[in-house]
Amino acid sequence: MKRPTIADIASRAGVSKVAVSYALNGQPGVSDATRARIVAIADEIGWRPNSAARALNGARANCVGLALCRPARILGVEPYFMGLISGIEGVLAARSYALLLQVVTSHQQESEVYRHWWGESRIDGVFLVDLHYSDARVAELERLGMPVVVIGHPSESGTLPAVWSDDGQAVRETVGYLVALGHRRVARVAGLRELVHTTVRDQAFQAACEGVAEHVIVHTDYTGEQGARATRRLLSSPDRPTAIVYDNDIMAVAGLSVAQEMGVEVPRDLSIVAWDDSPLAQVVRPPLTALTRDIPAYGAHAAQRLLALIAGESVPAFEDQAGVLTPRGSTGPARSS
């Protein structure tokens, strides 16, 4: 958990701290080859010269970071992230900690942000979200040695502690409910296929439908636009589904609007389920059946564990409550053919 310092660079380069200072500040007194070696080591271990004083004295920043590789326009309408951040902030504020949030466009940029934040002593730790399989960010954060809590499935979190919930259980409950209502053609409008939690849900959905319902999965970017487009394609199919499960509430509301514009009555002709629940899912008509979980509590649990890591405590993976199906007016018995 030790921050990179000038002393660390000097030790690895086999030179004095004075030589490191000369090299990093562009002063004479070291050869070009030595300067290049020192700069390369500084970059490798995540040190940045503009916060040398803080890095040298080891002072805490009283701030943690969250970089999100999602379009900023999605975050503005995505209740999940707003709920997650509110839960994180509630815990941090009580401990006089701040949250440093940045939207990035790639995992490479995200890793660079982590290195800069850590090397410049701007943060004491970070949250990692939206895990991919063989995620390069995990290895990068393990190498940096900073406190990290992964909000996602522990199977891909490496040595980093994870806060997660069993998405497979929620999927199985949902499919079982729809099958009990007589639905035999069920669709899933999913999020980004490269995300670990998307694959977990996809696999659970396929297994739960096997032998009891025809099923199809359409992947999207979580936006209402793509949710609406996927719904139009599904409802225009000769064997259109009688039930659709959406990976977020924004797409579910968009799907409800498409069904209404196409004259498909909900829930008489089509049942709709949203993941996660939100006020938006509850105010539309009919109100949406949803997978409900306490997202602010989810964020709070992650924040509590990150602060514990920063304090030097050992933190194991933590399984949070899985989503629980909350039936409302958007689901009903399948119509007889």
mmCIF file of C-alpha atoms in Angstrom:
data_model
loop_
_atom_site.group_PDB
_atom_site.id
_atom_site.type_symbol
_atom_site.label_atom_id
_atom_site.label_comp_id
_atom_site.label_asym_id
_atom_site.label_seq_id
_atom_site.Cartn_x
_atom_site.Cartn_y
_atom_site.Cartn_z
ATOM 1 C CA MET A 1 0.000 0.000 0.000
ATOM 2 C CA LYS A 2 3.092 2.286 0.110
ATOM 3 C CA ARG A 3 3.068 5.199 -2.298
ATOM 4 C CA PRO A 4 5.867 5.489 -4.864
ATOM 5 C CA THR A 5 8.521 8.003 -3.745
ATOM 6 C CA ILE A 6 11.756 9.516 -5.011
ATOM 7 C CA ALA A 7 13.559 7.061 -2.712
ATOM 8 C CA ASP A 8 11.864 4.143 -4.517
ATOM 9 C CA ILE A 9 13.000 5.489 -7.883
ATOM 10 C CA ALA A 10 16.538 6.038 -6.611
ATOM 11 C CA SER A 11 16.721 2.508 -5.237
ATOM 12 C CA ARG A 12 15.535 0.921 -8.483
ATOM 13 C CA ALA A 13 17.776 3.113 -10.627
ATOM 14 C CA GLY A 14 20.811 2.645 -8.381
ATOM 15 C CA VAL A 15 21.356 6.409 -7.992
ATOM 16 C CA SER A 16 20.953 9.029 -5.274
ATOM 17 C CA LYS A 17 17.719 10.884 -4.505
ATOM 18 C CA VAL A 18 19.475 14.073 -5.605
ATOM 19 C CA ALA A 19 20.146 12.526 -9.020
ATOM 20 C CA VAL A 20 16.480 11.536 -9.266
ATOM 21 C CA SER A 21 15.420 15.091 -8.403
ATOM 22 C CA TYR A 22 17.761 16.508 -11.058
ATOM 23 C CA ALA A 23 16.453 14.083 -13.671
ATOM 24 C CA LEU A 24 12.769 14.617 -12.971
ATOM 25 C CA ASN A 25 13.074 18.398 -12.816
ATOM 26 C CA GLY A 26 15.111 18.693 -16.020
ATOM 27 C CA GLN A 27 18.221 19.960 -14.253
ATOM 28 C CA PRO A 28 21.820 19.227 -15.279
ATOM 29 C CA GLY A 29 23.940 16.844 -13.276
ATOM 30 C CA VAL A 30 22.924 13.461 -14.754
ATOM 31 C CA SER A 31 23.644 11.852 -18.091
ATOM 32 C CA ASP A 32 20.969 11.541 -20.759
ATOM 33 C CA ALA A 33 20.930 7.758 -20.336
ATOM 34 C CA THR A 34 20.471 8.004 -16.569
ATOM 35 C CA ARG A 35 17.757 10.627 -16.965
ATOM 36 C CA ALA A 36 15.867 8.418 -19.411
ATOM 37 C CA ARG A 37 16.138 5.436 -17.068
ATOM 38 C CA ILE A 38 14.879 7.449 -14.097
ATOM 39 C CA VAL A 39 11.942 8.894 -16.024
ATOM 40 C CA ALA A 40 10.980 5.417 -17.268
ATOM 41 C CA ILE A 41 11.064 3.999 -13.726
ATOM 42 C CA ALA A 42 9.004 6.920 -12.397
ATOM 43 C CA ASP A 43 6.361 6.306 -15.035
ATOM 44 C CA GLU A 44 6.376 2.561 -14.441
ATOM 45 C CA ILE A 45 5.707 2.825 -10.692
ATOM 46 C CA GLY A 46 3.171 5.642 -11.098
ATOM 47 C CA TRP A 47 5.099 8.544 -9.527
ATOM 48 C CA ARG A 48 4.504 12.118 -10.717
ATOM 49 C CA PRO A 49 6.860 14.996 -9.826
ATOM 50 C CA ASN A 50 4.245 17.714 -9.433
ATOM 51 C CA SER A 51 3.115 16.230 -6.092
ATOM 52 C CA ALA A 52 6.517 15.279 -4.743
ATOM 53 C CA ALA A 53 5.984 16.815 -1.324
ATOM 54 C CA ARG A 54 2.823 14.840 -0.649
ATOM 55 C CA ALA A 55 4.345 11.641 -1.989
ATOM 56 C CA LEU A 56 7.442 12.032 0.165
ATOM 57 C CA ASN A 57 5.619 12.593 3.453
ATOM 58 C CA GLY A 58 3.028 9.868 2.778
ATOM 59 C CA ALA A 59 0.064 12.107 3.690
ATOM 60 C CA ARG A 60 -3.386 10.800 2.878
ATOM 61 C CA ALA A 61 -5.429 12.596 0.273
ATOM 62 C CA ASN A 62 -8.782 11.875 2.008
ATOM 63 C CA CYS A 63 -10.160 11.231 -1.446
ATOM 64 C CA VAL A 64 -10.983 8.107 -3.476
ATOM 65 C CA GLY A 65 -11.476 7.775 -7.215
ATOM 66 C CA LEU A 66 -14.013 6.341 -9.633
ATOM 67 C CA ALA A 67 -13.334 6.338 -13.382
ATOM 68 C CA LEU A 68 -16.250 5.342 -15.601
ATOM 69 C CA CYS A 69 -15.750 4.105 -19.145
ATOM 70 C CA ARG A 70 -19.249 5.022 -20.226
ATOM 71 C CA PRO A 71 -20.587 7.887 -22.374
ATOM 72 C CA ALA A 72 -21.327 10.876 -20.146
ATOM 73 C CA ARG A 73 -24.789 11.219 -21.699
ATOM 74 C CA ILE A 74 -25.708 7.732 -20.420
ATOM 75 C CA LEU A 75 -24.649 8.576 -16.871
ATOM 76 C CA GLY A 76 -26.994 11.543 -16.896
ATOM 77 C CA VAL A 77 -30.030 9.284 -17.290
ATOM 78 C CA GLU A 78 -28.822 6.028 -15.695
ATOM 79 C CA PRO A 79 -30.413 5.661 -12.242
ATOM 80 C CA TYR A 80 -28.110 2.741 -11.335
ATOM 81 C CA PHE A 81 -24.944 4.840 -11.279
ATOM 82 C CA MET A 82 -26.657 7.727 -9.527
ATOM 83 C CA GLY A 83 -27.847 5.346 -6.811
ATOM 84 C CA LEU A 84 -24.423 3.712 -6.549
ATOM 85 C CA ILE A 85 -22.653 7.060 -6.224
ATOM 86 C CA SER A 86 -25.161 8.316 -3.639
ATOM 87 C CA GLY A 87 -24.429 5.273 -1.476
ATOM 88 C CA ILE A 88 -20.673 5.752 -1.848
ATOM 89 C CA GLU A 89 -20.932 9.452 -1.036
ATOM 90 C CA GLY A 90 -22.999 8.804 2.081
ATOM 91 C CA VAL A 91 -20.204 6.712 3.606
ATOM 92 C CA LEU A 92 -17.382 8.960 2.401
ATOM 93 C CA ALA A 93 -18.979 12.169 3.667
ATOM 94 C CA ALA A 94 -19.328 10.721 7.154
ATOM 95 C CA ARG A 95 -15.545 10.142 7.166
ATOM 96 C CA SER A 96 -14.692 13.514 5.563
ATOM 97 C CA TYR A 97 -13.596 11.792 2.350
ATOM 98 C CA ALA A 98 -14.258 13.114 -1.156
ATOM 99 C CA LEU A 99 -15.013 11.210 -4.372
ATOM 100 C CA LEU A 100 -13.025 12.070 -7.499
ATOM 101 C CA LEU A 101 -15.102 11.093 -10.554
ATOM 102 C CA GLN A 102 -13.914 11.062 -14.155
ATOM 103 C CA VAL A 103 -15.542 9.783 -17.347
ATOM 104 C CA VAL A 104 -13.094 8.129 -19.770
ATOM 105 C CA THR A 105 -13.404 6.744 -23.280
ATOM 106 C CA SER A 106 -11.253 3.592 -23.042
ATOM 107 C CA HIS A 107 -9.729 1.170 -20.562
ATOM 108 C CA GLN A 108 -6.280 2.409 -21.558
ATOM 109 C CA GLN A 109 -7.256 5.957 -20.607
ATOM 110 C CA GLU A 110 -8.788 4.644 -17.407
ATOM 111 C CA SER A 111 -5.523 2.931 -16.429
ATOM 112 C CA GLU A 112 -3.596 6.131 -17.174
ATOM 113 C CA VAL A 113 -5.983 8.057 -14.932
ATOM 114 C CA TYR A 114 -5.379 5.581 -12.108
ATOM 115 C CA ARG A 115 -1.599 5.906 -12.477
ATOM 116 C CA HIS A 116 -1.754 9.682 -12.466
ATOM 117 C CA TRP A 117 -4.120 9.896 -9.499
ATOM 118 C CA TRP A 118 -2.011 7.484 -7.460
ATOM 119 C CA GLY A 119 1.355 8.916 -8.469
ATOM 120 C CA GLU A 120 0.215 12.483 -7.806
ATOM 121 C CA SER A 121 -1.186 11.468 -4.391
ATOM 122 C CA ARG A 122 -4.615 12.742 -5.346
ATOM 123 C CA ILE A 123 -6.379 9.625 -4.060
ATOM 124 C CA ASP A 124 -5.993 6.943 -1.409
ATOM 125 C CA GLY A 125 -7.757 4.217 -3.411
ATOM 126 C CA VAL A 126 -10.263 3.575 -6.195
ATOM 127 C CA PHE A 127 -13.384 1.669 -7.154
ATOM 128 C CA LEU A 128 -13.262 -0.505 -10.282
ATOM 129 C CA VAL A 129 -16.537 -1.125 -12.140
ATOM 130 C CA ASP A 130 -17.756 -2.802 -15.342
ATOM 131 C CA LEU A 131 -15.382 -5.775 -15.299
ATOM 132 C CA HIS A 132 -14.424 -7.436 -18.583
ATOM 133 C CA TYR A 133 -13.023 -10.940 -18.945
ATOM 134 C CA SER A 134 -9.193 -10.960 -18.660
ATOM 135 C CA ASP A 135 -9.499 -7.295 -17.693
ATOM 136 C CA ALA A 136 -6.119 -5.527 -18.130
ATOM 137 C CA ARG A 137 -7.152 -2.929 -15.538
ATOM 138 C CA VAL A 138 -7.050 -5.567 -12.798
ATOM 139 C CA ALA A 139 -3.408 -6.427 -13.492
ATOM 140 C CA GLU A 140 -2.509 -2.731 -13.708
ATOM 141 C CA LEU A 141 -4.095 -1.935 -10.354
ATOM 142 C CA GLU A 142 -2.506 -4.981 -8.739
ATOM 143 C CA ARG A 143 0.878 -3.745 -10.001
ATOM 144 C CA LEU A 144 0.345 -0.236 -8.654
ATOM 145 C CA GLY A 145 -0.460 -1.676 -5.227
ATOM 146 C CA MET A 146 -3.101 0.901 -4.321
ATOM 147 C CA PRO A 147 -6.242 0.014 -2.314
ATOM 148 C CA VAL A 148 -8.960 -1.073 -4.762
ATOM 149 C CA VAL A 149 -12.454 -2.482 -4.360
ATOM 150 C CA VAL A 150 -14.031 -4.082 -7.414
ATOM 151 C CA ILE A 151 -17.779 -3.630 -7.798
ATOM 152 C CA GLY A 152 -18.407 -6.778 -9.792
ATOM 153 C CA HIS A 153 -18.068 -10.536 -9.938
ATOM 154 C CA PRO A 154 -15.052 -11.914 -7.987
ATOM 155 C CA SER A 155 -14.235 -14.489 -10.695
ATOM 156 C CA GLU A 156 -12.450 -11.759 -12.690
ATOM 157 C CA SER A 157 -11.220 -9.487 -9.879
ATOM 158 C CA GLY A 158 -7.844 -11.190 -9.393
ATOM 159 C CA THR A 159 -6.423 -10.471 -5.940
ATOM 160 C CA LEU A 160 -8.620 -7.376 -5.559
ATOM 161 C CA PRO A 161 -11.558 -7.685 -3.133
ATOM 162 C CA ALA A 162 -14.984 -7.554 -4.775
ATOM 163 C CA VAL A 163 -18.477 -6.474 -3.771
ATOM 164 C CA TRP A 164 -20.994 -8.352 -5.898
ATOM 165 C CA SER A 165 -24.462 -9.849 -6.087
ATOM 166 C CA ASP A 166 -25.719 -13.066 -7.678
ATOM 167 C CA ASP A 167 -27.205 -11.937 -10.994
ATOM 168 C CA GLY A 168 -27.793 -15.557 -11.987
ATOM 169 C CA GLN A 169 -30.198 -16.046 -9.097
ATOM 170 C CA ALA A 170 -32.192 -12.967 -10.126
ATOM 171 C CA VAL A 171 -32.406 -14.185 -13.732
ATOM 172 C CA ARG A 172 -33.595 -17.631 -12.688
ATOM 173 C CA GLU A 173 -36.313 -16.135 -10.487
ATOM 174 C CA THR A 174 -37.485 -13.896 -13.341
ATOM 175 C CA VAL A 175 -37.623 -16.627 -15.970
ATOM 176 C CA GLY A 176 -39.365 -18.983 -13.538
ATOM 177 C CA TYR A 177 -42.000 -16.329 -12.861
ATOM 178 C CA LEU A 178 -42.621 -15.686 -16.569
ATOM 179 C CA VAL A 179 -42.837 -19.403 -17.362
ATOM 180 C CA ALA A 180 -45.319 -19.835 -14.502
ATOM 181 C CA LEU A 181 -47.433 -17.145 -16.190
ATOM 182 C CA GLY A 182 -47.484 -19.288 -19.330
ATOM 183 C CA HIS A 183 -44.847 -17.460 -21.399
ATOM 184 C CA ARG A 184 -43.064 -19.745 -23.844
ATOM 185 C CA ARG A 185 -41.314 -17.148 -26.040
ATOM 186 C CA VAL A 186 -39.081 -14.923 -23.911
ATOM 187 C CA ALA A 187 -36.497 -12.328 -25.008
ATOM 188 C CA ARG A 188 -33.703 -10.581 -23.170
ATOM 189 C CA VAL A 189 -32.581 -7.088 -24.232
ATOM 190 C CA ALA A 190 -29.116 -7.090 -22.696
ATOM 191 C CA GLY A 191 -26.349 -4.564 -22.195
ATOM 192 C CA LEU A 192 -22.786 -4.627 -23.494
ATOM 193 C CA ARG A 193 -21.776 -8.190 -24.362
ATOM 194 C CA GLU A 194 -18.138 -7.702 -23.237
ATOM 195 C CA LEU A 195 -19.082 -7.058 -19.593
ATOM 196 C CA VAL A 196 -18.723 -9.942 -17.135
ATOM 197 C CA HIS A 197 -22.123 -9.354 -15.564
ATOM 198 C CA THR A 198 -23.770 -9.384 -19.015
ATOM 199 C CA THR A 199 -22.306 -12.818 -19.731
ATOM 200 C CA VAL A 200 -23.336 -14.099 -16.299
ATOM 201 C CA ARG A 201 -26.909 -12.963 -16.976
ATOM 202 C CA ASP A 202 -26.884 -14.307 -20.549
ATOM 203 C CA GLN A 203 -25.755 -17.753 -19.425
ATOM 204 C CA ALA A 204 -28.261 -17.887 -16.570
ATOM 205 C CA PHE A 205 -31.047 -16.776 -18.936
ATOM 206 C CA GLN A 206 -30.220 -19.430 -21.519
ATOM 207 C CA ALA A 207 -29.997 -22.152 -18.880
ATOM 208 C CA ALA A 208 -33.271 -21.105 -17.220
ATOM 209 C CA CYS A 209 -35.129 -21.079 -20.575
ATOM 210 C CA GLU A 210 -33.699 -24.381 -21.756
ATOM 211 C CA GLY A 211 -36.504 -26.870 -22.358
ATOM 212 C CA VAL A 212 -39.265 -24.559 -21.102
ATOM 213 C CA ALA A 213 -39.268 -21.501 -23.395
ATOM 214 C CA GLU A 214 -37.930 -20.330 -26.754
ATOM 215 C CA HIS A 215 -35.501 -17.518 -26.101
ATOM 216 C CA VAL A 216 -33.442 -14.841 -27.833
ATOM 217 C CA ILE A 217 -30.878 -12.297 -26.593
ATOM 218 C CA VAL A 218 -30.212 -8.895 -28.182
ATOM 219 C CA HIS A 219 -27.202 -6.867 -26.976
ATOM 220 C CA THR A 220 -27.260 -3.067 -26.767
ATOM 221 C CA ASP A 221 -25.334 -0.145 -25.247
ATOM 222 C CA TYR A 222 -27.947 0.401 -22.473
ATOM 223 C CA THR A 223 -29.425 3.507 -24.135
ATOM 224 C CA GLY A 224 -33.119 4.078 -24.663
ATOM 225 C CA GLU A 225 -32.495 4.421 -28.401
ATOM 226 C CA GLN A 226 -30.984 0.961 -28.747
ATOM 227 C CA GLY A 227 -33.532 -0.508 -26.345
ATOM 228 C CA ALA A 228 -36.314 0.860 -28.544
ATOM 229 C CA ARG A 229 -34.650 -0.418 -31.726
ATOM 230 C CA ALA A 230 -34.226 -3.902 -30.258
ATOM 231 C CA THR A 231 -37.871 -3.933 -29.168
ATOM 232 C CA ARG A 232 -39.102 -2.985 -32.651
ATOM 233 C CA ARG A 233 -37.121 -5.835 -34.182
ATOM 234 C CA LEU A 234 -38.422 -8.326 -31.636
ATOM 235 C CA LEU A 235 -42.051 -7.245 -31.960
ATOM 236 C CA SER A 236 -41.821 -7.274 -35.762
ATOM 237 C CA SER A 237 -40.695 -10.905 -35.765
ATOM 238 C CA PRO A 238 -43.187 -13.580 -36.934
ATOM 239 C CA ASP A 239 -42.514 -15.415 -33.659
ATOM 240 C CA ARG A 240 -42.444 -12.336 -31.494
ATOM 241 C CA PRO A 241 -41.863 -12.878 -27.778
ATOM 242 C CA THR A 242 -44.670 -12.642 -25.264
ATOM 243 C CA ALA A 243 -42.269 -11.389 -22.582
ATOM 244 C CA ILE A 244 -39.110 -9.246 -22.662
ATOM 245 C CA VAL A 245 -36.568 -8.748 -19.853
ATOM 246 C CA TYR A 246 -34.482 -5.558 -20.143
ATOM 247 C CA ASP A 247 -31.053 -4.961 -18.611
ATOM 248 C CA ASN A 248 -31.977 -1.532 -17.271
ATOM 249 C CA ASP A 249 -35.025 0.599 -16.603
ATOM 250 C CA ILE A 250 -34.256 3.126 -19.374
ATOM 251 C CA MET A 251 -34.491 0.441 -22.062
ATOM 252 C CA ALA A 252 -37.583 -1.082 -20.436
ATOM 253 C CA VAL A 253 -39.413 2.261 -20.519
ATOM 254 C CA ALA A 254 -38.329 2.745 -24.149
ATOM 255 C CA GLY A 255 -39.588 -0.765 -24.926
ATOM 256 C CA LEU A 256 -42.933 0.017 -23.297
ATOM 257 C CA SER A 257 -43.276 3.105 -25.537
ATOM 258 C CA VAL A 258 -42.475 1.067 -28.654
ATOM 259 C CA ALA A 259 -45.063 -1.575 -27.713
ATOM 260 C CA GLN A 260 -47.698 1.135 -27.298
ATOM 261 C CA GLU A 261 -46.846 2.782 -30.642
ATOM 262 C CA MET A 262 -47.089 -0.640 -32.365
ATOM 263 C CA GLY A 263 -50.464 -1.414 -30.801
ATOM 264 C CA VAL A 264 -49.053 -4.174 -28.590
ATOM 265 C CA GLU A 265 -50.888 -3.995 -25.297
ATOM 266 C CA VAL A 266 -48.921 -4.410 -22.057
ATOM 267 C CA PRO A 267 -49.427 -6.768 -20.285
ATOM 268 C CA ARG A 268 -52.189 -8.424 -22.356
ATOM 269 C CA ASP A 269 -49.982 -9.007 -25.425
ATOM 270 C CA LEU A 270 -46.526 -8.479 -23.931
ATOM 271 C CA SER A 271 -45.051 -8.679 -20.445
ATOM 272 C CA ILE A 272 -42.095 -6.429 -19.562
ATOM 273 C CA VAL A 273 -39.524 -6.763 -16.765
ATOM 274 C CA ALA A 274 -36.900 -4.102 -15.945
ATOM 275 C CA TRP A 275 -33.529 -4.479 -14.226
ATOM 276 C CA ASP A 276 -32.987 -2.501 -11.873
ATOM 277 C CA ASP A 277 -35.986 -0.923 -10.197
ATOM 278 C CA SER A 278 -36.252 2.884 -10.056
ATOM 279 C CA PRO A 279 -38.803 5.691 -9.588
ATOM 280 C CA LEU A 280 -38.982 5.883 -13.387
ATOM 281 C CA ALA A 281 -40.079 2.241 -13.577
ATOM 282 C CA GLN A 282 -42.808 2.945 -11.053
ATOM 283 C CA VAL A 283 -44.344 6.132 -12.533
ATOM 284 C CA VAL A 284 -44.949 4.878 -16.091
ATOM 285 C CA ARG A 285 -48.257 3.203 -16.955
ATOM 286 C CA PRO A 286 -48.484 0.378 -16.464
ATOM 287 C CA PRO A 287 -45.798 0.424 -13.743
ATOM 288 C CA LEU A 288 -42.972 -1.956 -14.581
ATOM 289 C CA THR A 289 -42.306 -5.269 -12.918
ATOM 290 C CA ALA A 290 -38.668 -4.958 -11.848
ATOM 291 C CA LEU A 291 -35.716 -6.642 -10.206
ATOM 292 C CA THR A 292 -35.325 -4.635 -7.036
ATOM 293 C CA ARG A 293 -32.195 -4.220 -4.942
ATOM 294 C CA ASP A 294 -30.854 -1.469 -2.710
ATOM 295 C CA ILE A 295 -28.304 0.183 -5.016
ATOM 296 C CA PRO A 296 -27.294 2.940 -2.538
ATOM 297 C CA ALA A 297 -26.591 0.198 0.036
ATOM 298 C CA TYR A 298 -24.519 -1.609 -2.613
ATOM 299 C CA GLY A 299 -22.409 1.525 -3.058
ATOM 300 C CA ALA A 300 -22.173 2.027 0.699
ATOM 301 C CA HIS A 301 -20.876 -1.507 1.225
ATOM 302 C CA ALA A 302 -18.188 -0.933 -1.416
ATOM 303 C CA ALA A 303 -17.165 2.373 0.190
ATOM 304 C CA GLN A 304 -16.946 0.835 3.659
ATOM 305 C CA ARG A 305 -14.590 -1.832 2.352
ATOM 306 C CA LEU A 306 -12.410 0.593 0.446
ATOM 307 C CA LEU A 307 -11.954 2.743 3.556
ATOM 308 C CA ALA A 308 -11.090 -0.401 5.514
ATOM 309 C CA LEU A 309 -8.436 -1.276 2.914
ATOM 310 C CA ILE A 310 -7.002 2.221 3.145
ATOM 311 C CA ALA A 311 -6.785 1.781 6.919
ATOM 312 C CA GLY A 312 -4.689 -1.343 6.378
ATOM 313 C CA GLU A 313 -7.357 -3.923 7.174
ATOM 314 C CA SER A 314 -7.804 -7.244 5.356
ATOM 315 C CA VAL A 315 -10.966 -7.167 3.244
ATOM 316 C CA PRO A 316 -12.487 -10.341 1.730
ATOM 317 C CA ALA A 317 -15.001 -10.474 -1.114
ATOM 318 C CA PHE A 318 -18.538 -9.543 -0.058
ATOM 319 C CA GLU A 319 -21.703 -10.945 -1.621
ATOM 320 C CA ASP A 320 -24.477 -8.378 -1.440
ATOM 321 C CA GLN A 321 -28.206 -9.036 -1.755
ATOM 322 C CA ALA A 322 -29.333 -10.282 -5.156
ATOM 323 C CA GLY A 323 -32.114 -8.535 -7.034
ATOM 324 C CA VAL A 324 -35.608 -9.623 -5.972
ATOM 325 C CA LEU A 325 -38.511 -9.661 -8.407
ATOM 326 C CA THR A 326 -41.195 -7.051 -7.682
ATOM 327 C CA PRO A 327 -44.291 -7.811 -9.821
ATOM 328 C CA ARG A 328 -46.325 -4.837 -11.033
ATOM 329 C CA GLY A 329 -48.732 -4.065 -13.827
ATOM 330 C CA SER A 330 -46.409 -4.725 -16.779
ATOM 331 C CA THR A 331 -46.519 -8.519 -16.404
ATOM 332 C CA GLY A 332 -49.419 -10.901 -16.708
ATOM 333 C CA PRO A 333 -50.476 -14.319 -18.040
ATOM 334 C CA ALA A 334 -49.523 -15.128 -21.618
ATOM 335 C CA ARG A 335 -52.432 -15.053 -24.048
ATOM 336 C CA SER A 336 -53.519 -18.395 -25.479
ATOM 337 C CA SER A 337 -52.473 -18.858 -29.131
#
